[in-house]
mmCIF file of C-alpha atoms in Angstrom:
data_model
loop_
_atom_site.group_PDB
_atom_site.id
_atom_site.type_symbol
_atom_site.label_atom_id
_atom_site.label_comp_id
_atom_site.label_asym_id
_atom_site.label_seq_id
_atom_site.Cartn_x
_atom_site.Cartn_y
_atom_site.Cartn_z
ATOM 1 C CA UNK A 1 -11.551 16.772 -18.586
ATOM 2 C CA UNK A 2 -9.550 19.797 -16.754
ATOM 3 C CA UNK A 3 -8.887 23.112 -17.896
ATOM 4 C CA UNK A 4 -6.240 24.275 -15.956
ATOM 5 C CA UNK A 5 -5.486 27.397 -16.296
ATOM 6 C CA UNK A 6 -9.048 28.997 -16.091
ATOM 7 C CA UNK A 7 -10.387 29.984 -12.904
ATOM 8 C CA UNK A 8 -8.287 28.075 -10.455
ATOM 9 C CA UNK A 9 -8.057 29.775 -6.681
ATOM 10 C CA UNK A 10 -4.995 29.940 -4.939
ATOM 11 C CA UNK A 11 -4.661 28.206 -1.982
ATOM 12 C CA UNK A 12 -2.284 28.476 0.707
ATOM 13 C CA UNK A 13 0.469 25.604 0.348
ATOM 14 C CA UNK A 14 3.631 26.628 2.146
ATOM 15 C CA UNK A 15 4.450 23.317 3.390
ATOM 16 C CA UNK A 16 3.905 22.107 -0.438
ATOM 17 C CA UNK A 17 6.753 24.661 -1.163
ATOM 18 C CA UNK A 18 8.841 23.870 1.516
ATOM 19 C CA UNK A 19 9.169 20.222 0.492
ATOM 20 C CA UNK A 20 9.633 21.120 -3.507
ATOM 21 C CA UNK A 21 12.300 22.896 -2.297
ATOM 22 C CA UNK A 22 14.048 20.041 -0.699
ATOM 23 C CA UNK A 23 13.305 17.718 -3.383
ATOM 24 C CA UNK A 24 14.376 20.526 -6.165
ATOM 25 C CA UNK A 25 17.908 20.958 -3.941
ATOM 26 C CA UNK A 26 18.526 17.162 -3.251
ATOM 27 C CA UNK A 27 18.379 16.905 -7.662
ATOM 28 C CA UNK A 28 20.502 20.221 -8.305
ATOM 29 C CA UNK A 29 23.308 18.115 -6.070
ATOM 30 C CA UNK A 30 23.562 15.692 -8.528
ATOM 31 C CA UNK A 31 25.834 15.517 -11.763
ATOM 32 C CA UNK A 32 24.118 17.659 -14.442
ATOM 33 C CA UNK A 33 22.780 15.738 -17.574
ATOM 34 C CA UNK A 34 21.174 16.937 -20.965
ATOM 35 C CA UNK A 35 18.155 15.608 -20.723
ATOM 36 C CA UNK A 36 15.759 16.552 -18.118
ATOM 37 C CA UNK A 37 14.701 14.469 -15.463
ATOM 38 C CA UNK A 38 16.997 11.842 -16.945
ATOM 39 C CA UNK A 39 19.739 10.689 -13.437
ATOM 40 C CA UNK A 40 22.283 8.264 -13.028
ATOM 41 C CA UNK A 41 22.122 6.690 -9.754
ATOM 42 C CA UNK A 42 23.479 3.432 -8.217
ATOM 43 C CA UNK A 43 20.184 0.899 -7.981
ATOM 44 C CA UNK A 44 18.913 0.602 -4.793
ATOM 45 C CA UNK A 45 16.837 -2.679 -3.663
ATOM 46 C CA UNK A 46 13.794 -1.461 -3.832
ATOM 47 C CA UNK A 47 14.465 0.083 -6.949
ATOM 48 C CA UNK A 48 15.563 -3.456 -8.589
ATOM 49 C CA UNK A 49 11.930 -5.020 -6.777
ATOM 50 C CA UNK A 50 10.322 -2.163 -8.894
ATOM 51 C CA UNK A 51 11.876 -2.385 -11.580
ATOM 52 C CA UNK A 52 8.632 -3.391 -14.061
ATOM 53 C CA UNK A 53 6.473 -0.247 -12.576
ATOM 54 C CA UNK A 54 9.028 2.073 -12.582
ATOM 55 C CA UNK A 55 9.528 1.392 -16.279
ATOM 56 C CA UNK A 56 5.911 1.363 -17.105
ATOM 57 C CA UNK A 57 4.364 4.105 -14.500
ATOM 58 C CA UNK A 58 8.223 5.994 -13.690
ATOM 59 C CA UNK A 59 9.347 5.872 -17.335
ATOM 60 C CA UNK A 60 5.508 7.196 -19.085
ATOM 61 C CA UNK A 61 5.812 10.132 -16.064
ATOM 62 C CA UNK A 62 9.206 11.146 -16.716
ATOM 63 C CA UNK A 63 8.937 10.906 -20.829
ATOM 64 C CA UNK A 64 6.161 13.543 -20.459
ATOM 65 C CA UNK A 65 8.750 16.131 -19.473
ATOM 66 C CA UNK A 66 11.960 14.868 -21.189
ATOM 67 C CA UNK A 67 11.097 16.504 -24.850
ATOM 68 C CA UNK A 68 10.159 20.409 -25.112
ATOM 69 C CA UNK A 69 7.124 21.184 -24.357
ATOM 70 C CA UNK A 70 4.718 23.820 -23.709
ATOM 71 C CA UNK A 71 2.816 24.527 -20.153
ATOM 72 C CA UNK A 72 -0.386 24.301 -20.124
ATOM 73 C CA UNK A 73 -3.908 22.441 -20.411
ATOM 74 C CA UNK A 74 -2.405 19.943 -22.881
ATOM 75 C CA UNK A 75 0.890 18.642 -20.780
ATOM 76 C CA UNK A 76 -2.091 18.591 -17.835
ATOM 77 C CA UNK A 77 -4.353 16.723 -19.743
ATOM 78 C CA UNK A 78 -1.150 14.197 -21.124
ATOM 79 C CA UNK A 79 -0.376 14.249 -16.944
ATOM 80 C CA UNK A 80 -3.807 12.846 -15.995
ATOM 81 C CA UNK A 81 -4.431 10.258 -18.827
ATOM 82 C CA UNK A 82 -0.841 8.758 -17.538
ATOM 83 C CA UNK A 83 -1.620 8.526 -13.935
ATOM 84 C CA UNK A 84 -5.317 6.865 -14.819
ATOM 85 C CA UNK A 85 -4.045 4.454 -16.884
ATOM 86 C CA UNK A 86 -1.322 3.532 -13.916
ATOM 87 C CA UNK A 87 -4.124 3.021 -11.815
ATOM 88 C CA UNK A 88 -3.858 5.667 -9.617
ATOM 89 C CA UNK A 89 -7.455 6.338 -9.306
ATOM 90 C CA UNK A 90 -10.338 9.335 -11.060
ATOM 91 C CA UNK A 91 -10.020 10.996 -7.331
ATOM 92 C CA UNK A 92 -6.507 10.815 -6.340
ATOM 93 C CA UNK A 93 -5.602 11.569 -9.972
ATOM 94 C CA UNK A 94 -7.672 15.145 -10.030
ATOM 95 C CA UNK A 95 -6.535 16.089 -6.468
ATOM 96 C CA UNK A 96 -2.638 15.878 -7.706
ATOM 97 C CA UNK A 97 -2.816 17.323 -11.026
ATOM 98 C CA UNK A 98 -5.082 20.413 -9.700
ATOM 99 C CA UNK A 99 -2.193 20.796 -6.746
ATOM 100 C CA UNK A 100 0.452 20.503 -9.182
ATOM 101 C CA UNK A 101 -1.009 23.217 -11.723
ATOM 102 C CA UNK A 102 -2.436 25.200 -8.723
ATOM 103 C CA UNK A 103 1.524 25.526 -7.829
ATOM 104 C CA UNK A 104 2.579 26.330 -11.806
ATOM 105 C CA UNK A 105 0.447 29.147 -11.664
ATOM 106 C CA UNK A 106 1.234 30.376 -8.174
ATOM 107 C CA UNK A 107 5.244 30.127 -9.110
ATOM 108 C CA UNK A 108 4.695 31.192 -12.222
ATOM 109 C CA UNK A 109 7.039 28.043 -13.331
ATOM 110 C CA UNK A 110 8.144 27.576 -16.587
ATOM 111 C CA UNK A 111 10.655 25.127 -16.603
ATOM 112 C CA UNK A 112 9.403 21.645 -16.835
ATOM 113 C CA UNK A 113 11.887 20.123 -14.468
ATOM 114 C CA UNK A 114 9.922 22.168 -12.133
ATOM 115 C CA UNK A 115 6.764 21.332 -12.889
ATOM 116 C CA UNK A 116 7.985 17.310 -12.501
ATOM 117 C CA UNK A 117 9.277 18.210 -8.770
ATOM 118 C CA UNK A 118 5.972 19.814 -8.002
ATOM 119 C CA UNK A 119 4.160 16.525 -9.194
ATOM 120 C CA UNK A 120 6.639 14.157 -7.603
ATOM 121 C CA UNK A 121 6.099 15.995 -4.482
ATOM 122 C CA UNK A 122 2.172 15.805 -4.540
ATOM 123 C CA UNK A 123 2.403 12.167 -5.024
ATOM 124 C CA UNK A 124 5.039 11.938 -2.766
ATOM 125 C CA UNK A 125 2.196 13.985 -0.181
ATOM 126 C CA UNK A 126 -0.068 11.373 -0.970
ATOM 127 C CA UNK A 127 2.014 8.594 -0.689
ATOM 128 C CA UNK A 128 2.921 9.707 2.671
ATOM 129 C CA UNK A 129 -0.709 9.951 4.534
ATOM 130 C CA UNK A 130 -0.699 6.117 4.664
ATOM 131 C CA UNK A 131 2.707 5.704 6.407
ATOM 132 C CA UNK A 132 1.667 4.202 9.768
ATOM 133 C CA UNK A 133 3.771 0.971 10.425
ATOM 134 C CA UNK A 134 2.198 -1.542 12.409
ATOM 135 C CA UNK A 135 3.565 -0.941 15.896
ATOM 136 C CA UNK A 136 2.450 -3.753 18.828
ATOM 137 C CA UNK A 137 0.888 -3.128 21.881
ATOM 138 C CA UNK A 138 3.326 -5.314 24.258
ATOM 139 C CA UNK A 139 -0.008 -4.852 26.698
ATOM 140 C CA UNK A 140 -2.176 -7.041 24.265
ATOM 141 C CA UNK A 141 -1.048 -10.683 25.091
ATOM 142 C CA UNK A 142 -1.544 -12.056 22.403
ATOM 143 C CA UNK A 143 -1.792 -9.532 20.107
ATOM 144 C CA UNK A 144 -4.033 -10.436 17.711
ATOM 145 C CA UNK A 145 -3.915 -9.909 13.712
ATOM 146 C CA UNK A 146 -6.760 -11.048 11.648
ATOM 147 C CA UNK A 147 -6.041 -11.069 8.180
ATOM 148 C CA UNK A 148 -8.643 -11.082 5.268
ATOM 149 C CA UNK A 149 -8.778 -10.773 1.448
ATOM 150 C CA UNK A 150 -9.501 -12.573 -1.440
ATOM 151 C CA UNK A 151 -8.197 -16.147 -2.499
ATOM 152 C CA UNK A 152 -5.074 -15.438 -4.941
ATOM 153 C CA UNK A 153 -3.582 -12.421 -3.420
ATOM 154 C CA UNK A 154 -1.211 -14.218 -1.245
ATOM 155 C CA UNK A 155 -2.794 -13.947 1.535
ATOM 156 C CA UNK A 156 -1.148 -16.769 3.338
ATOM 157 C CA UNK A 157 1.816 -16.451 1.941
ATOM 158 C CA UNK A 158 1.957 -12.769 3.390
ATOM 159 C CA UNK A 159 0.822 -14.035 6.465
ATOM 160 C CA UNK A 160 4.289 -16.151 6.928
ATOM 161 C CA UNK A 161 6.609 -13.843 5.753
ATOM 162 C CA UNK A 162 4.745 -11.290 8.760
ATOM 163 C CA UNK A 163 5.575 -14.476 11.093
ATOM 164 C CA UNK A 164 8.788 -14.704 10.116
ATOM 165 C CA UNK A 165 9.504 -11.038 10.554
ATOM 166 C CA UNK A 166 8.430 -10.558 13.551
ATOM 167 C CA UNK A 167 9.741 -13.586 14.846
ATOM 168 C CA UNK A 168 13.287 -12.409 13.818
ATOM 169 C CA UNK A 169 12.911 -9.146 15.678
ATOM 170 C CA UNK A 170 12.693 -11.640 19.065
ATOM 171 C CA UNK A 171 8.828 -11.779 19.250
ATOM 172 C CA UNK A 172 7.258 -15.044 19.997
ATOM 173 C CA UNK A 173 4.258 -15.890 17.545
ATOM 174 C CA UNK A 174 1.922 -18.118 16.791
ATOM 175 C CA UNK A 175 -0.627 -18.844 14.019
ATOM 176 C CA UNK A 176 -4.143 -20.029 13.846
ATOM 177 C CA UNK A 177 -5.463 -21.720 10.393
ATOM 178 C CA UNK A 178 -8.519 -19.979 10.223
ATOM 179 C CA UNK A 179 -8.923 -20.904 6.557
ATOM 180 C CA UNK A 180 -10.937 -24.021 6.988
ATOM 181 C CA UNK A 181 -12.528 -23.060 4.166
ATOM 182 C CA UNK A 182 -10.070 -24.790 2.253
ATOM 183 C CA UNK A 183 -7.700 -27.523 2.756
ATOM 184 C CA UNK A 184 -4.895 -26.290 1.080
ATOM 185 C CA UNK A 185 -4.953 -23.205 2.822
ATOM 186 C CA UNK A 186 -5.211 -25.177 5.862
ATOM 187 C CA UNK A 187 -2.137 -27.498 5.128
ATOM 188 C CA UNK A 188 -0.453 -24.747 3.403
ATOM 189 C CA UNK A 189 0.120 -22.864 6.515
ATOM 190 C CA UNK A 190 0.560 -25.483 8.625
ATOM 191 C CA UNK A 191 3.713 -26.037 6.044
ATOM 192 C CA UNK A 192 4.651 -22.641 6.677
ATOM 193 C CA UNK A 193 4.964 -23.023 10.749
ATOM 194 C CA UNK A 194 6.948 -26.407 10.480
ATOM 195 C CA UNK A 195 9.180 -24.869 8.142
ATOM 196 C CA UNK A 196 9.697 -21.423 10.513
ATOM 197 C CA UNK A 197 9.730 -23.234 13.441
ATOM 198 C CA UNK A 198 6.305 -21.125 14.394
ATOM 199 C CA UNK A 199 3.108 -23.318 16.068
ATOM 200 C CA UNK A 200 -0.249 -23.304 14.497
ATOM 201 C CA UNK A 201 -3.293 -23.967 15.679
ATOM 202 C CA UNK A 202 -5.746 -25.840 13.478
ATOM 203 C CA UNK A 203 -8.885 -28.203 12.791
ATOM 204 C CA UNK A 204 -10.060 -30.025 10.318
ATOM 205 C CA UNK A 205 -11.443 -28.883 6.947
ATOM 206 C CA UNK A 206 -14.958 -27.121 7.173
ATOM 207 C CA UNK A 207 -14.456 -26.444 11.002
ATOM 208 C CA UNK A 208 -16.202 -23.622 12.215
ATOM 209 C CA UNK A 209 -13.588 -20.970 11.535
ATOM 210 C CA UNK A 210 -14.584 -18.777 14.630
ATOM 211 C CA UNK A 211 -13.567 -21.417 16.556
ATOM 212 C CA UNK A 212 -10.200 -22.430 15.473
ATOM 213 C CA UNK A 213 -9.398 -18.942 16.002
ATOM 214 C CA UNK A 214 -11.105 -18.610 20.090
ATOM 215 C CA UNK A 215 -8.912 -21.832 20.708
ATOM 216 C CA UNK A 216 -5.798 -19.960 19.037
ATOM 217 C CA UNK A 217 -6.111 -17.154 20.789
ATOM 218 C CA UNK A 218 -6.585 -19.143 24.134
ATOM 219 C CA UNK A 219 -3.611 -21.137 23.340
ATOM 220 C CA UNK A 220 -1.489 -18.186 22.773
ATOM 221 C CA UNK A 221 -2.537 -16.510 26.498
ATOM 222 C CA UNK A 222 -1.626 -19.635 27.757
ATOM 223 C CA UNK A 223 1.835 -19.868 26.370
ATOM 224 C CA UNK A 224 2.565 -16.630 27.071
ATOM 225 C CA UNK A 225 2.903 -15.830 23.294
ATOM 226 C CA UNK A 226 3.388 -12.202 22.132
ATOM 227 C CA UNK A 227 1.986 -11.954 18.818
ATOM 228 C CA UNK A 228 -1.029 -14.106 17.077
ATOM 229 C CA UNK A 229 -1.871 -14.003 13.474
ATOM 230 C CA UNK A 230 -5.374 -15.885 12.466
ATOM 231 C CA UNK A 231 -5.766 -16.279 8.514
ATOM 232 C CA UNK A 232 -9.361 -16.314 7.737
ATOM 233 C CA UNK A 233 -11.421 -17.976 4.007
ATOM 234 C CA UNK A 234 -10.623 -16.216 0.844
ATOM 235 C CA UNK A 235 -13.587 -14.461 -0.339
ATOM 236 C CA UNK A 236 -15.798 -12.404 -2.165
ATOM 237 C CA UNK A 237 -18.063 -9.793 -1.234
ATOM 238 C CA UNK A 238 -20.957 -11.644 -3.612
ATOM 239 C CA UNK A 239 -20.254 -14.719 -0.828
ATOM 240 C CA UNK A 240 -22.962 -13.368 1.672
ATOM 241 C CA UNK A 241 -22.182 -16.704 3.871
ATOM 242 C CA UNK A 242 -18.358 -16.328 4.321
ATOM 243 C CA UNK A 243 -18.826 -12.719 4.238
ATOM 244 C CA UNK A 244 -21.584 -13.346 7.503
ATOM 245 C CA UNK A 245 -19.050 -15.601 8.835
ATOM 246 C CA UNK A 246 -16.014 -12.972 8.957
ATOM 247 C CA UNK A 247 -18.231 -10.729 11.012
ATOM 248 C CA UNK A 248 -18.830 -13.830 13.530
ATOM 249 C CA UNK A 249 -15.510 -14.411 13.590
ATOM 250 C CA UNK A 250 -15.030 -10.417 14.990
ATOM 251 C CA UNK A 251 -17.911 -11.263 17.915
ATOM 252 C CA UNK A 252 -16.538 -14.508 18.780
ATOM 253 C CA UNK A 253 -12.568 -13.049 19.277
ATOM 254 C CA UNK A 254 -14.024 -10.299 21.401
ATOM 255 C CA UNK A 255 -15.638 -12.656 24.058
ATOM 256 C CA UNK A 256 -12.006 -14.392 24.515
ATOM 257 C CA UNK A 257 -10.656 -10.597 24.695
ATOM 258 C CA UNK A 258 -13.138 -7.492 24.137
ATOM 259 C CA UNK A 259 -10.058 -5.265 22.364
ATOM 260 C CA UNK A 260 -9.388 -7.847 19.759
ATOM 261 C CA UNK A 261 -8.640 -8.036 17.042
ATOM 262 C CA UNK A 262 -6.059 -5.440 17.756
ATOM 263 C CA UNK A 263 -5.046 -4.899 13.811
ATOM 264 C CA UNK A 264 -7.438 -6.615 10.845
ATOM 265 C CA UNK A 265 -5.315 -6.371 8.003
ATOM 266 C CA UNK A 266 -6.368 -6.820 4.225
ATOM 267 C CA UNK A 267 -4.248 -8.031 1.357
ATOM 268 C CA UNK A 268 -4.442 -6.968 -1.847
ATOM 269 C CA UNK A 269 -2.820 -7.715 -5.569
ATOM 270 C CA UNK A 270 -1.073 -4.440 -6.255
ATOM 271 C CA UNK A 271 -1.949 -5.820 -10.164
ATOM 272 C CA UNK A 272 -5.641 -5.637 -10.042
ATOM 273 C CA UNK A 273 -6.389 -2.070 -10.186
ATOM 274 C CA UNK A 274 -10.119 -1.029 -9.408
ATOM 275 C CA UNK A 275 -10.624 -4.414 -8.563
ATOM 276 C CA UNK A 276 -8.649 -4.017 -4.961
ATOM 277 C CA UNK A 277 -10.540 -0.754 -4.521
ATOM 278 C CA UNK A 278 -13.922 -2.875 -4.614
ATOM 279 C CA UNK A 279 -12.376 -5.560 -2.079
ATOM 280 C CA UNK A 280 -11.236 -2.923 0.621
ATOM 281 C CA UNK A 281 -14.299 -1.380 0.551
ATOM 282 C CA UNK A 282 -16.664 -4.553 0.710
ATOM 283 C CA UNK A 283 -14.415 -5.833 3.917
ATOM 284 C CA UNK A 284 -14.761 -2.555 5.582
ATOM 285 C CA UNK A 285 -18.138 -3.097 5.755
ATOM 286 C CA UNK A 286 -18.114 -6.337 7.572
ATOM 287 C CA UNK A 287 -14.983 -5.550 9.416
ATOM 288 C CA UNK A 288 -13.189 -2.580 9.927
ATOM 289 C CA UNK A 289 -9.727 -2.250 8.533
ATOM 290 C CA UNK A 290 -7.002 -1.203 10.192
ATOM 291 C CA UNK A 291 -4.211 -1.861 7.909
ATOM 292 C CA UNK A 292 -3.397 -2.809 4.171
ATOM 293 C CA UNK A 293 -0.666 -4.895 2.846
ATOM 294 C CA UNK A 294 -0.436 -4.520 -0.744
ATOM 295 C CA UNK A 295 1.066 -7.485 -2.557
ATOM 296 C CA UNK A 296 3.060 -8.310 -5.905
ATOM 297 C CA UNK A 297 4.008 -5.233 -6.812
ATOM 298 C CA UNK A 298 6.881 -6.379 -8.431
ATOM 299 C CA UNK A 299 4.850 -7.651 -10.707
ATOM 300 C CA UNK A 300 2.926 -4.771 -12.443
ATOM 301 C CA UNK A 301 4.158 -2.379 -15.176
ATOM 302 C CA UNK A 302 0.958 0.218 -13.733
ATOM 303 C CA UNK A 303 2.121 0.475 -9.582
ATOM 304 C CA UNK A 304 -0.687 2.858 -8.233
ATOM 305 C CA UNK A 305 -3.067 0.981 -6.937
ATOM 306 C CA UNK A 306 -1.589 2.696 -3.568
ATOM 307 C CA UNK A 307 -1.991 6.005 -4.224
ATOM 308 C CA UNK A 308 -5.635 5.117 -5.115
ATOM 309 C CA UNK A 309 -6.193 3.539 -2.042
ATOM 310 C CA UNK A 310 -5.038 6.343 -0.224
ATOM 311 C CA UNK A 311 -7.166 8.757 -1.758
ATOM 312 C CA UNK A 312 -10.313 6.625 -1.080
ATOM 313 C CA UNK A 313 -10.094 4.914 2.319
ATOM 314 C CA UNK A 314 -6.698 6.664 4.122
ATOM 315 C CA UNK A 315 -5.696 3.373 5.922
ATOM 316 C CA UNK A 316 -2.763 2.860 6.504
ATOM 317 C CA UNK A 317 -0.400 0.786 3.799
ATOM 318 C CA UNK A 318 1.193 -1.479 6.333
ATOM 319 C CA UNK A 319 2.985 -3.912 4.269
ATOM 320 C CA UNK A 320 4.136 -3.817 0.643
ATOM 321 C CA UNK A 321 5.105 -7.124 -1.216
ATOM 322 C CA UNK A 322 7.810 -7.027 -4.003
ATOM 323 C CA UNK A 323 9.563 -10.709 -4.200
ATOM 324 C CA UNK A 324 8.855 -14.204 -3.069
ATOM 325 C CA UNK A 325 11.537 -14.261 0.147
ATOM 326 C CA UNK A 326 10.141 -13.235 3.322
ATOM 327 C CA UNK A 327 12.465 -9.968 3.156
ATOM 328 C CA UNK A 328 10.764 -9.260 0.262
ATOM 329 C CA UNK A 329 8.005 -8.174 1.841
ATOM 330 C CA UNK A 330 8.881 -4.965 3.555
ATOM 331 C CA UNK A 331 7.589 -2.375 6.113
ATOM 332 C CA UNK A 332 5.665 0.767 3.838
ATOM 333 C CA UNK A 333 7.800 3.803 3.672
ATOM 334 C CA UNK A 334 6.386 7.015 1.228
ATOM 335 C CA UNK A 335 9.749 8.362 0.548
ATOM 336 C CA UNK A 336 11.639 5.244 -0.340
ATOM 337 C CA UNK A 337 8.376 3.733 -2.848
ATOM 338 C CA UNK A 338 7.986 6.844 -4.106
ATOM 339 C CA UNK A 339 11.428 7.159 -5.001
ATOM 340 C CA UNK A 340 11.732 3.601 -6.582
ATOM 341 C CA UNK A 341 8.801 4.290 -8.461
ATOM 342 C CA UNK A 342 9.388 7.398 -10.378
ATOM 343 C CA UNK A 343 13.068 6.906 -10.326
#
């Protein structure tokens, strides 16, 4: 697909330099080994979580420059195939290999330790223009979070483990069954609340779903609560009626308060590939996103779907789920996934 070494302009990357640097010094600190790339470091948490892409994704990326090889179109061409096949996206995958050969050239490297810090740092650049955590606006009372995606993501399950979070940082919160699509959903979160000690406000199965989520939000000015989090029906973009009812939902919360929602967050199965790239950008359409939380990335040998969401949307990767218990999921941060990922 590439040829790498033909024709490629120079472009002016200083910053890109300054940061291989750092990551070049931080590995020359450590004990020397044989084998290149190859460390011995104590495990981390999130390294144990990611423990199934890093040895699928981390382990392909590193074997690629652990035997001798030579520079050029070939290792470029090996580079890409892995990164596609880890799901990291046609787009995101040609912007990081070009950057990365762009700086082989323009160093003139020709040790492939080098060339693996170059591409570690690109997808560490990448990795990092979606770190935004979600921060609340203590002047929104409530604070409202409407959260959307497709049934089997864990949508509601992500939704409780935010509840919990926040309520262990002090926050009071509430949460509004929105779901009334389905009773399980309905009961499910219900469940949840009794269990955290967290109220939610609900209706009966096949309630209008705008509605459970007006008197939630109404509820939650009137107790004074700080933070309100409204699950809404799983569902696909072919569902044109739940689809049309997501965007009622949006009118409806702004005649209760014209700013909400103040964060409409998606959730998507880290697993699924292309497949979450389709969902973001079908629910963009009827809503727009402000945040993503990507979920079960434990569970994936590929691990990234982010990096492919960051190259075709830019929103900002909120949440990332690796584990069942509520610390499991954890606040996004580049360096630290990154890290865990590649090893």
């Amino acid at each position: 697909m590439f040829n790498f070494f033909k024709k490629k302009g120079d472009k002016n990357t200083d910053n890109q330099e300054d940061a291989l640097e750092a990551l070049r010094e931080k590995h020359n600190t450590q004990a020397s080994q044989e084998q290149v790339i190859v460390q011995s470091v104590a495990p981390k948490s999130l390294d144990i979580q990611l423990e199934k892409p890093r040895k699928g994704f981390g382990s392909k990326v590193k074997n690629l420059f652990a035997v001798n090889k030579s520079i050029d179109d070939e290792l470029f061409e090996e580079i890409e195939t892995t990164l596609l096949m880890a799901d990291v996206g046609a787009r995101a995958t040609v912007d990081i290999v070009e950057k990365t050969s762009q700086q082989v050239k323009r160093k003139n490297l020709d040790d492939m330790q080098e060339v693996y810090y170059a591409l570690m740092q690109n997808l560490m650049e990448l990795a990092q223009s979606v770190e935004k955590p979600l921060v609340i606006d203590t002047s929104k009372q409530p604070y409202v979070i409407l959260v959307v995606g497709v049934n089997g993501v864990g949508k509601t399950t992500t939704i409780a483990k935010i509840a919990r979070n926040f309520k262990q940082q002090g926050k009071s919160v509430m949460l509004a069954a929105g779901d009334t699509f389905r009773a399980a959903a309905v009961e499910q979160l219900k469940t949840w609340g009794e269990r955290e000690g967290i109220p939610v406000i609900a209706q009966s199965t096949g309630s209008d779903s705008a509605s459970v989520i007006f008197d939630a939000m109404s509820a939650a000015k009137a107790r004074n609560i700080d933070i309100l989090i409204a699950d809404t029906a799983g569902r696909l973009h072919t569902q044109s009626n739940l689809m049309q009812e997501l965007g009622k939902i949006s009118r409806v919360m702004k005649k209760n308060d014209s700013s909400a929602p103040h964060e409409t967050l998606i959730v998507v199965d880290g697993g699924t590939g292309q497949n979450a790239i389709s969902q973001v950008s079908e629910f963009n359409k009827t809503t727009e996103l402000t945040g993503i939380a990507i979920t079960k990335l434990d569970g994936t040998a590929k691990g990234g779907v982010l990096f492919n969401l960051a190259k075709e949307f830019g929103i900002p990767v909120r949440f990332i789920g690796v584990g069942e218990k509520s610390s499991d999921l954890k606040t996004y941060e580049a360096k630290e996934f990154v890290e865990a990922l590649l090893g």
